[in-house]
Coordinates of C-alpha atoms (C1' of nucleotides) in Angstrom, one line a residue:
Chain A
M1 CA 80.5 62.2 74.9
T2 CA 81.8 59.5 77.1
S3 CA 81.9 56.1 75.5
P4 CA 79.3 53.8 77.0
E5 CA 81.7 51.3 78.5
R6 CA 83.3 54.2 80.5
L7 CA 80.1 55.2 82.3
T8 CA 80.6 54.6 86.0
L9 CA 79.6 56.2 89.3
Q10 CA 83.2 57.3 89.9
P11 CA 82.3 61.0 89.5
L12 CA 79.7 60.6 92.3
I13 CA 82.3 59.0 94.5
D14 CA 84.8 61.8 93.8
K15 CA 82.2 64.4 94.6
L16 CA 81.1 62.7 97.9
Q17 CA 84.8 62.2 98.9
F18 CA 85.3 65.9 98.5
W19 CA 82.9 66.5 101.3
A20 CA 83.3 63.5 103.6
P21 CA 85.8 60.7 103.9
L22 CA 84.2 57.5 102.8
S23 CA 85.2 54.1 104.0
D24 CA 85.7 51.2 101.6
A25 CA 82.3 49.9 102.6
D26 CA 80.7 53.3 101.9
E27 CA 82.3 53.4 98.5
A28 CA 81.2 49.8 97.7
A29 CA 77.6 50.8 98.7
V30 CA 77.7 53.7 96.4
R31 CA 79.0 51.6 93.5
A32 CA 76.2 49.1 94.3
L33 CA 73.5 51.7 93.7
P34 CA 71.0 50.5 91.2
V35 CA 71.5 53.1 88.4
T36 CA 70.4 53.5 84.8
F37 CA 72.8 55.1 82.4
R38 CA 71.2 57.3 79.8
R39 CA 72.1 59.7 77.1
L40 CA 69.9 62.7 77.1
K41 CA 69.5 65.3 74.4
A42 CA 69.8 69.1 75.0
G43 CA 66.5 70.4 75.9
H44 CA 65.3 67.2 77.6
Y45 CA 63.5 67.8 80.9
V46 CA 64.4 65.3 83.7
V47 CA 61.9 66.8 86.1
W48 CA 59.0 69.1 85.7
D49 CA 57.7 71.5 88.3
G50 CA 55.0 69.6 90.2
D51 CA 56.3 66.2 89.4
R52 CA 56.9 63.5 91.9
P53 CA 60.4 62.6 90.8
Q54 CA 61.4 59.0 90.9
H55 CA 65.1 59.5 90.2
S56 CA 67.9 61.8 90.9
C57 CA 70.2 62.6 88.1
L58 CA 74.0 62.3 88.2
L59 CA 75.5 64.4 85.4
I60 CA 78.4 62.3 84.1
H61 CA 79.2 64.5 81.2
G62 CA 77.4 67.7 80.0
F63 CA 75.6 70.7 81.3
A64 CA 72.2 71.1 82.8
Y65 CA 70.2 73.8 84.6
R66 CA 67.3 74.3 86.8
H67 CA 64.6 77.0 86.5
K68 CA 61.1 78.1 87.3
I69 CA 58.5 79.9 85.2
V70 CA 56.6 82.7 86.9
R71 CA 53.4 84.3 85.8
E72 CA 53.5 85.8 82.4
G73 CA 55.9 83.2 81.3
K74 CA 59.1 84.8 82.5
K75 CA 61.8 82.3 83.2
Q76 CA 64.2 82.3 86.1
I77 CA 67.3 80.1 86.1
F78 CA 68.8 79.5 89.5
S79 CA 71.5 76.9 89.0
L80 CA 73.9 75.6 86.4
H81 CA 75.3 72.1 86.6
M82 CA 78.3 70.4 85.1
D83 CA 80.1 67.1 85.0
G84 CA 79.9 65.3 88.3
D85 CA 77.0 67.2 89.8
L86 CA 74.3 65.3 91.4
V87 CA 71.5 67.4 90.0
D88 CA 68.4 67.7 91.9
L89 CA 68.8 65.7 95.0
Q90 CA 66.5 68.5 96.2
N91 CA 63.4 67.9 94.1
S92 CA 63.7 64.2 94.6
L93 CA 64.2 64.1 98.3
L94 CA 61.4 66.7 98.9
G95 CA 59.1 64.4 97.0
R96 CA 57.3 67.0 95.0
A97 CA 59.4 69.1 92.5
D98 CA 59.1 72.8 92.9
H99 CA 61.1 73.6 89.7
N100 CA 62.2 72.2 86.3
V101 CA 65.4 70.4 85.5
E102 CA 66.6 70.6 81.9
M103 CA 69.6 69.6 79.9
L104 CA 71.5 72.4 78.4
T105 CA 73.6 70.2 76.2
D106 CA 73.5 66.6 75.2
C107 CA 74.4 64.7 78.4
D108 CA 75.5 61.4 79.8
V109 CA 73.7 60.8 83.0
A110 CA 73.1 58.1 85.6
L111 CA 69.6 58.0 87.0
I112 CA 69.4 56.8 90.6
P113 CA 66.1 55.9 92.2
V114 CA 65.1 58.2 95.0
D115 CA 64.4 55.3 97.3
A116 CA 68.0 54.1 96.9
I117 CA 69.3 57.5 97.7
R118 CA 67.2 57.8 100.8
K119 CA 68.3 54.4 101.9
I120 CA 72.0 54.9 101.4
A121 CA 71.9 58.3 103.1
F122 CA 70.1 56.8 106.0
D123 CA 72.1 53.6 106.3
R124 CA 75.5 55.1 105.7
P125 CA 75.9 58.3 107.6
S126 CA 79.1 59.4 105.9
V127 CA 77.4 59.2 102.5
G128 CA 74.3 61.0 103.9
M129 CA 76.5 63.7 105.3
A130 CA 78.4 64.2 102.1
M131 CA 75.1 64.5 100.2
W132 CA 73.8 66.9 102.8
Y133 CA 76.9 69.1 102.4
E134 CA 76.4 69.1 98.6
T135 CA 72.9 70.5 99.1
L136 CA 74.2 73.0 101.7
V137 CA 76.7 74.4 99.3
E138 CA 74.0 74.7 96.7
G139 CA 72.0 76.6 99.3
S140 CA 75.0 78.9 99.8
I141 CA 75.2 79.5 96.0
F142 CA 71.4 80.4 96.0
R143 CA 72.1 83.0 98.7
E144 CA 74.8 84.5 96.6
W145 CA 72.5 84.6 93.6
I146 CA 69.8 86.4 95.6
A147 CA 72.3 89.0 96.6
N148 CA 73.7 89.2 93.1
I149 CA 70.4 89.6 91.4
G150 CA 68.9 91.7 94.1
R151 CA 71.7 94.2 94.9
R152 CA 74.1 94.4 92.0
D153 CA 73.8 96.2 88.7
A154 CA 73.8 94.5 85.3
R155 CA 77.5 94.6 84.6
T156 CA 78.5 93.4 88.1
R157 CA 75.9 90.6 87.9
I158 CA 77.1 89.3 84.6
A159 CA 80.7 89.5 85.6
H160 CA 79.9 87.7 88.8
L161 CA 78.2 84.9 86.9
I162 CA 81.2 84.4 84.6
C163 CA 83.5 84.3 87.6
E164 CA 81.4 81.7 89.3
F165 CA 81.2 79.6 86.3
A166 CA 84.9 79.8 85.6
M167 CA 85.7 78.9 89.2
R168 CA 83.4 75.9 89.3
L169 CA 84.7 74.7 85.9
K170 CA 88.2 74.9 87.3
A171 CA 87.3 73.1 90.5
A172 CA 85.7 70.3 88.4
K173 CA 88.8 70.2 86.2
L174 CA 86.8 71.1 83.1
G175 CA 88.6 74.2 81.9
T176 CA 90.7 77.1 83.0
P177 CA 89.6 80.7 83.4
E178 CA 91.7 81.6 80.4
G179 CA 89.2 80.0 78.1
F180 CA 86.1 78.0 78.6
M181 CA 82.6 77.3 77.2
I182 CA 79.5 78.8 78.7
P183 CA 77.0 76.6 76.8
M184 CA 74.3 79.4 77.0
S185 CA 73.0 81.8 74.5
Q186 CA 72.6 85.4 75.7
E187 CA 68.9 84.7 76.1
W188 CA 69.8 82.0 78.7
I189 CA 72.3 84.2 80.4
S190 CA 69.6 86.8 80.7
D191 CA 67.3 84.4 82.5
A192 CA 70.1 83.5 84.9
V193 CA 70.9 87.1 85.8
S194 CA 67.4 88.4 85.5
L195 CA 67.9 90.8 82.7
T196 CA 66.9 91.1 79.0
S197 CA 68.9 89.4 76.4
V198 CA 69.3 92.8 74.7
H199 CA 70.8 94.2 77.8
V200 CA 73.0 91.2 78.4
N201 CA 74.3 91.7 74.9
R202 CA 75.2 95.4 75.6
V203 CA 77.0 94.5 78.8
L204 CA 78.9 91.7 77.3
K205 CA 80.1 94.0 74.5
A206 CA 81.1 96.5 77.1
L207 CA 83.1 94.0 79.1
Q208 CA 84.7 93.0 75.9
A209 CA 85.5 96.6 74.9
D210 CA 87.1 97.1 78.3
G211 CA 89.4 94.1 77.5
V212 CA 88.1 92.1 80.4
I213 CA 86.8 89.2 78.4
H214 CA 86.5 88.0 74.9
R215 CA 83.4 86.2 73.8
S216 CA 82.8 84.6 70.4
R217 CA 79.8 82.3 70.1
R218 CA 79.7 80.5 73.4
W219 CA 83.3 80.5 74.1
I220 CA 84.6 82.9 76.6
E221 CA 88.2 83.9 77.2
V222 CA 89.0 85.8 80.3
R223 CA 91.6 88.4 79.3
D224 CA 91.9 90.0 82.7
W225 CA 90.9 87.8 85.6
D226 CA 91.5 90.4 88.3
G227 CA 89.5 92.9 86.3
L228 CA 86.7 90.4 86.0
V229 CA 86.7 89.7 89.7
E230 CA 86.7 93.4 90.4
A231 CA 83.9 94.0 88.0
G232 CA 81.9 91.2 89.5
D233 CA 82.4 92.0 93.1
F234 CA 83.4 88.3 93.3
N235 CA 84.5 86.6 96.4
P236 CA 84.6 82.8 96.0
A237 CA 84.2 82.0 99.7
Y238 CA 80.5 81.1 99.2
L239 CA 81.5 78.3 97.0
H240 CA 83.2 76.6 99.9
L241 CA 85.7 75.0 97.5
D242 CA 88.6 75.2 100.0
Q243 CA 86.7 73.0 102.5
V244 CA 88.6 69.9 103.5
H245 CA 86.2 67.3 104.8
P246 CA 84.1 69.6 107.1
A247 CA 81.9 66.6 107.8
A248 CA 84.7 64.7 109.5
I249 CA 83.8 64.6 113.2
Chain B
M1 CA 59.2 86.5 126.2
T2 CA 59.1 83.0 127.5
S3 CA 59.7 82.7 131.2
P4 CA 63.1 81.1 131.9
E5 CA 61.8 77.9 133.4
R6 CA 59.8 77.2 130.3
L7 CA 62.8 77.2 128.0
T8 CA 63.1 73.7 126.6
L9 CA 64.1 72.1 123.3
Q10 CA 60.5 71.1 122.6
P11 CA 60.2 73.4 119.6
L12 CA 63.2 71.7 118.1
I13 CA 61.6 68.3 118.6
D14 CA 58.3 69.5 117.1
K15 CA 60.2 70.8 114.1
L16 CA 62.1 67.6 113.5
Q17 CA 59.0 65.5 114.0
F18 CA 57.4 67.4 111.2
W19 CA 60.0 66.1 108.8
A20 CA 60.8 62.6 110.1
P21 CA 59.3 60.3 112.7
L22 CA 61.6 60.2 115.7
S23 CA 61.9 57.2 118.0
D24 CA 61.8 57.7 121.7
A25 CA 65.6 57.2 121.7
D26 CA 66.0 59.9 119.0
E27 CA 63.9 62.3 121.1
A28 CA 65.8 61.5 124.2
A29 CA 69.1 62.2 122.3
V30 CA 67.8 65.6 121.2
R31 CA 66.7 66.5 124.7
A32 CA 70.2 65.5 125.9
L33 CA 71.9 68.0 123.6
P34 CA 74.2 70.3 125.5
V35 CA 72.5 73.6 125.0
T36 CA 72.8 77.1 126.5
F37 CA 69.7 79.2 126.8
R38 CA 70.1 82.9 126.2
R39 CA 68.1 86.0 125.8
L40 CA 69.4 88.1 122.9
K41 CA 68.5 91.7 122.1
A42 CA 67.2 92.9 118.8
G43 CA 70.1 93.8 116.6
H44 CA 72.4 91.2 118.2
Y45 CA 74.5 89.3 115.6
V46 CA 74.8 85.5 116.3
V47 CA 77.1 85.0 113.4
W48 CA 79.1 87.3 111.2
D49 CA 80.1 86.6 107.6
G50 CA 83.5 85.0 107.7
D51 CA 83.2 83.6 111.2
R52 CA 83.8 80.0 112.1
P53 CA 80.5 79.5 114.1
Q54 CA 80.7 77.3 117.1
H55 CA 77.0 77.1 117.7
S56 CA 73.8 76.8 115.9
C57 CA 70.9 78.8 117.1
L58 CA 67.4 77.5 117.9
L59 CA 64.9 80.4 118.0
I60 CA 62.5 79.6 120.8
H61 CA 60.7 82.9 120.7
G62 CA 61.3 85.9 118.5
F63 CA 62.3 86.8 115.0
A64 CA 65.6 86.7 113.3
Y65 CA 67.0 87.2 109.8
R66 CA 70.0 86.4 107.6
H67 CA 71.7 88.7 105.2
K68 CA 74.8 89.7 103.2
I69 CA 76.3 93.1 102.5
V70 CA 77.6 93.5 99.0
R71 CA 80.0 96.1 97.7
E72 CA 78.9 99.7 98.3
G73 CA 77.2 98.6 101.5
K74 CA 74.0 97.4 100.0
K75 CA 72.2 94.8 102.1
Q76 CA 70.4 91.8 100.9
I77 CA 68.2 89.8 103.2
F78 CA 67.4 86.3 102.2
S79 CA 65.6 84.7 105.0
L80 CA 63.3 85.4 107.9
H81 CA 63.0 83.2 110.9
M82 CA 60.4 82.7 113.6
D83 CA 59.7 80.6 116.7
G84 CA 61.0 77.1 116.4
D85 CA 63.4 77.7 113.5
L86 CA 66.8 76.2 113.7
V87 CA 68.6 79.3 112.3
D88 CA 71.7 78.7 110.6
L89 CA 72.4 75.1 110.6
Q90 CA 73.9 76.1 107.2
N91 CA 76.7 78.4 108.4
S92 CA 77.6 76.2 111.3
L93 CA 77.7 72.9 109.3
L94 CA 79.7 74.5 106.5
G95 CA 82.3 75.6 109.0
R96 CA 82.8 79.0 107.6
A97 CA 79.9 81.5 107.6
D98 CA 79.1 83.1 104.3
H99 CA 76.5 85.5 105.7
N100 CA 75.3 87.3 108.8
V101 CA 72.6 86.2 111.3
E102 CA 70.9 88.9 113.2
M103 CA 68.1 89.1 115.7
L104 CA 65.2 91.2 114.4
T105 CA 63.5 91.4 117.8
D106 CA 64.5 90.4 121.3
C107 CA 64.7 86.6 121.3
D108 CA 64.9 83.6 123.5
V109 CA 67.3 81.2 121.9
A110 CA 69.1 77.9 122.6
L111 CA 72.6 77.7 121.4
I112 CA 73.7 74.2 120.4
P113 CA 77.4 73.4 119.8
V114 CA 78.1 72.5 116.2
D115 CA 80.0 69.4 117.2
A116 CA 76.9 68.1 119.0
I117 CA 74.8 68.8 116.0
R118 CA 77.2 67.0 113.7
K119 CA 77.3 64.1 116.1
I120 CA 73.6 63.6 116.6
A121 CA 73.0 63.9 112.8
F122 CA 75.6 61.3 112.2
D123 CA 74.7 58.9 115.0
R124 CA 70.9 59.1 114.6
P125 CA 69.9 59.0 111.0
S126 CA 66.3 60.0 111.6
V127 CA 67.5 63.2 113.3
G128 CA 70.0 63.9 110.6
M129 CA 67.4 63.3 107.9
A130 CA 65.0 65.7 109.6
M131 CA 67.7 68.4 109.8
W132 CA 68.6 67.8 106.2
Y133 CA 65.0 68.3 105.1
E134 CA 64.9 71.5 107.1
T135 CA 67.8 72.8 105.1
L136 CA 66.3 71.4 101.8
V137 CA 63.1 73.4 102.4
E138 CA 65.1 76.5 103.1
G139 CA 66.8 75.9 99.8
S140 CA 63.4 75.7 98.1
I141 CA 62.5 79.0 99.7
F142 CA 65.8 80.5 98.4
R143 CA 64.9 79.4 94.9
E144 CA 61.5 81.1 95.1
W145 CA 63.1 84.3 96.3
I146 CA 65.5 84.3 93.4
A147 CA 62.5 84.0 91.0
N148 CA 60.6 86.6 93.1
I149 CA 63.3 89.2 93.1
G150 CA 64.5 88.4 89.6
R151 CA 61.3 88.1 87.6
R152 CA 58.5 89.9 89.4
D153 CA 57.7 93.6 89.6
A154 CA 57.7 95.5 92.9
R155 CA 54.0 95.0 93.7
T156 CA 54.0 91.3 93.1
R157 CA 57.3 90.9 95.0
I158 CA 56.0 92.6 98.1
A159 CA 52.6 90.8 98.0
H160 CA 54.5 87.6 97.6
L161 CA 56.6 88.3 100.7
I162 CA 53.6 89.1 102.7
C163 CA 51.8 85.9 101.6
E164 CA 54.9 83.8 102.5
F165 CA 55.3 85.3 105.9
A166 CA 51.6 84.9 106.7
M167 CA 51.6 81.3 105.6
R168 CA 54.7 80.4 107.6
L169 CA 53.3 82.2 110.7
K170 CA 50.2 80.2 110.4
A171 CA 52.1 76.9 110.0
A172 CA 54.1 77.8 113.1
K173 CA 50.8 78.7 114.9
L174 CA 51.9 82.2 115.5
G175 CA 49.1 84.1 113.9
T176 CA 46.5 84.1 111.2
P177 CA 46.5 85.8 107.8
E178 CA 43.8 88.1 109.1
G179 CA 46.2 90.0 111.2
F180 CA 49.8 89.5 112.2
M181 CA 53.1 91.3 112.9
I182 CA 55.8 91.7 110.4
P183 CA 58.5 93.0 112.7
M184 CA 60.3 94.9 110.0
S185 CA 60.4 98.6 109.0
Q186 CA 59.9 99.4 105.4
E187 CA 63.7 99.8 105.1
W188 CA 64.1 96.1 106.1
I189 CA 61.3 95.0 103.8
S190 CA 63.1 96.8 101.0
D191 CA 66.3 94.8 101.7
A192 CA 64.3 91.6 101.6
V193 CA 62.6 92.3 98.2
S194 CA 65.5 94.3 96.7
L195 CA 63.8 97.6 96.3
T196 CA 64.2 101.1 97.8
S197 CA 62.3 101.8 101.0
V198 CA 60.7 104.7 99.2
H199 CA 59.3 102.4 96.6
V200 CA 58.2 99.9 99.2
N201 CA 56.3 102.7 100.9
R202 CA 54.5 103.6 97.7
V203 CA 53.6 100.0 96.9
L204 CA 52.4 99.3 100.4
K205 CA 50.2 102.3 100.2
A206 CA 48.8 101.1 96.8
L207 CA 48.0 97.7 98.2
Q208 CA 46.2 99.4 101.0
A209 CA 44.3 101.7 98.7
D210 CA 43.2 98.7 96.7
G211 CA 41.8 97.2 99.9
V212 CA 44.1 94.2 99.8
I213 CA 45.9 94.8 103.1
H214 CA 45.8 97.3 105.9
R215 CA 49.1 98.2 107.6
S216 CA 49.6 100.4 110.6
R217 CA 53.0 100.4 112.2
R218 CA 54.3 96.9 111.9
W219 CA 50.9 95.2 112.1
I220 CA 49.4 93.9 108.9
E221 CA 45.9 92.8 108.3
V222 CA 45.1 91.0 105.2
R223 CA 41.7 92.3 104.1
D224 CA 41.5 90.1 100.9
W225 CA 43.6 87.0 101.0
D226 CA 42.7 85.8 97.5
G227 CA 43.5 89.3 96.2
L228 CA 46.9 89.2 97.9
V229 CA 47.6 85.7 96.6
E230 CA 46.7 87.0 93.1
A231 CA 48.7 90.1 93.5
G232 CA 51.7 88.1 94.7
D233 CA 51.6 85.3 92.1
F234 CA 51.8 83.1 95.2
N235 CA 51.7 79.4 95.1
P236 CA 52.7 77.9 98.5
A237 CA 53.9 74.6 97.1
Y238 CA 57.5 75.6 97.5
L239 CA 57.1 75.8 101.2
H240 CA 56.5 72.1 101.3
L241 CA 54.2 72.5 104.3
D242 CA 51.8 69.7 103.3
Q243 CA 54.6 67.2 103.4
V244 CA 53.9 64.3 105.7
H245 CA 57.1 62.6 106.7
P246 CA 58.8 62.4 103.3
A247 CA 61.8 61.1 105.1
A248 CA 60.0 57.9 106.1
I249 CA 61.4 55.1 104.1
Chain C
dC1 C1' 71.2 78.5 49.2
dG2 C1' 67.8 79.6 52.0
dC3 C1' 66.2 79.1 56.9
dT4 C1' 66.5 79.5 61.6
dC5 C1' 68.3 81.0 65.5
dG6 C1' 71.3 84.1 67.9
dT7 C1' 73.4 88.6 67.9
dT8 C1' 73.6 93.5 67.3
dT9 C1' 72.0 98.2 67.1
dG10 C1' 69.0 102.3 67.6
dA11 C1' 65.1 104.7 69.3
dT12 C1' 61.7 105.1 72.8
dA13 C1' 59.3 103.9 77.1
dT14 C1' 59.0 103.0 81.9
dA15 C1' 59.7 101.1 86.5
dT16 C1' 62.4 102.1 90.0
dT17 C1' 66.0 105.0 92.1
dT18 C1' 67.7 109.0 93.9
dC19 C1' 67.4 113.3 96.3
dA20 C1' 65.2 116.1 99.5
dA21 C1' 62.3 117.7 103.0
dG22 C1' 58.5 117.6 106.0
dA23 C1' 55.2 114.8 109.0
dA24 C1' 54.4 111.2 112.1
dT25 C1' 55.7 107.9 115.4
dT26 C1' 58.6 105.8 118.7
dG27 C1' 62.0 106.0 122.2
dT28 C1' 64.5 108.3 126.2
dG29 C1' 65.9 110.9 130.0
dG30 C1' 64.3 113.8 133.4
Chain D
dC1 C1' 54.0 112.4 132.0
dC2 C1' 56.5 115.7 129.3
dA3 C1' 60.1 117.4 126.1
dC4 C1' 63.4 116.3 122.9
dA5 C1' 65.9 113.1 119.9
dA6 C1' 65.9 109.7 116.7
dT7 C1' 63.8 106.8 113.8
dT8 C1' 60.5 105.8 110.4
dC9 C1' 57.1 107.1 107.1
dT10 C1' 55.3 110.0 103.4
dT11 C1' 55.3 112.8 99.4
dG12 C1' 57.1 115.2 95.2
dA13 C1' 60.2 116.1 91.4
dA14 C1' 64.0 114.7 88.7
dA15 C1' 67.4 111.2 87.1
dT16 C1' 68.6 106.7 85.3
dA17 C1' 69.1 101.9 84.5
dT18 C1' 66.9 98.6 82.2
dA19 C1' 63.0 97.1 79.3
dT20 C1' 60.6 97.2 75.1
dC21 C1' 60.0 97.3 70.3
dA22 C1' 61.7 96.8 65.9
dA23 C1' 64.7 95.8 62.4
dA24 C1' 69.0 94.3 60.3
dC25 C1' 72.7 91.3 60.4
dG26 C1' 75.5 87.1 60.8
dA27 C1' 76.5 82.3 61.4
dG28 C1' 75.6 77.4 61.3
dC29 C1' 73.0 73.8 59.0
dG30 C1' 70.4 70.7 56.2

DNA sequence: CGCTCGTTTGATATATTTCAAGAATTGTGG
DNA sequence: CCACAATTCTTGAAATATATCAAACGAGCG
C-alpha cells in the first residue's frame, strides 16, 4: 500500500503522457482535478451494471477487473487493471454502466468526478485525445480477447492471458516476466478465459509439466518465455505499447 | 447503390449529432473534410492487419465487417457495420492496424484522411467527443461479444447476434425486426459467433423449427421477437441507443 | 486446531467439431 | 435462357475438447 501522503495524480499524468504530449498547462489542469483518494478493499464494487456512475476510478496501487454476469449466473471477465490504469472511463462517460467494476486486491484509488473528466477532455484537447487513446487501446485488447476466447483452444487461451498480463506488468514497471503475481484464483482465471476452473487447473498443470511456467499459489514464474509466446499464439502488437505519441498531430 | 450525385457526408453528421450536439460551425467543419467517395466491391479490404492506415472509412451504403485471423487460419469476426458507420476510426487513430476491415457487400464509402480526422477531433471538441463516444459504444459491443462468445451456448449466441443486428438495423432505419437482410453466409455467421458453420446450420434450423425465426437465403424474418430476445438472453442496454447527448456538459 | 477457500484428481457426460457426401442455390459464360 | 461451375446449405455418423459431478487434499488463518 502506498502511504497516504504519497497519493498523487502522477500515475495519471504518466499514463496520459504516454499517449499524447501534455503542455505544462495541461499537466496543471490534470493536477487540479477535484479528486478523492480512497482505500478500497478487495471485493469492493466501484460500479454495478446498470448504475449511473458519478466517478471514474484511477488505480494508484492494486488490481481491479471488470465483468458481466449473463443468464444463469455465469461470469465473464473482460479486463484486468493494474497500477496507473484509469479504470472505467467507459462506464462513466457512457452515463449508464453496462458492466461491473470490482477490486481484485486491496487498492489505493483516486475517484474523479465524471463531470470533471468530461470538462477537462473537452477543454484541453491533448488531455481528451490521450484519454481517447487509452479507451482505443482497451478496445484493441477487447478485440484480441474475442479472438482468443472464440478461436483458440484452452491451452493457447491461458498461455495468451499470461503473456498479456506479463507484458502489461512489465510496461507498467510492476514486474518482469521472470516472476510476477497474477492476483487471481483459478476460478477467476477461468472466468477470464471462458473455461471451467477444473479445466484451467489441468491446463496450468500441463504448462508446468512442460516446463513453460511454474505456478505456486498466485505467483507465476515464466520458465520459458519463447515457449509461452509460442503456446499462446501471442503477438503483442495489439497492446500498442510501442506507440510514441500517435496523438501528436 | 446510391447514385453518385447523392453521396454526401450527411450520414456522418447524423451519426455525430446522435452523440453530441454540433454547432453550425462544427457541422460546416465536418462538411469541409477532404473526402474521396468510392464504390468498393464485396470482398474488398480497406485495411489489412499490420497496415498503417491513411484513411478512415465512412460507410454510406452497404455492409462491412472487421476480423482477425489467428494461428491455423481460423477467422474471428468482431464487428459488423452498416450505413452511416464510421468504420475503423480505431485502426486509423491507433496508427497501426491490429485487424482487417473488409466489405461484406458492394459499398459506397467516403474515405477520410486520418490527419483530417485527428485535426477536426482536436480543433472541435464537440466533434471529437462525438467520435469518442462512437468508439466507446463499439467498446461496449465488444464487451458484450466477449460475454456472448465466452459464456453462452450456441443457440443463445446466435439468437443474440440476430437480436443485435435487428436492433441496430432498426436504429439506423434500415429495416424492421419483422424482416431484414443479414448479408452473411452461415460460414460468416459462424466466424462471428465462434462456432462451426455446420453447427450454425443446425441451430438456425432449430430456431426456425421452434417458430422463432424464418430464414431463406440471407433474408431473416423474426416470427417471435420476444421469443428471440428470450432465446438470446438479449438486453439492448449495452448498445446505448437510448442515450440522448451524453456528451453535453 | 479446526475451518474455509482453493487446488487437485478421477470418472462420466455432453456440446460442439470434424469428416464426408449429397442437395440446393447462385453465379457465369455462351 | 440454358448449361455448367462454384458456392452454400443440409444431413448423418463418429471423434473430441471441455464441462460436470464428486470427493479428497492442502494451505492459510483466526
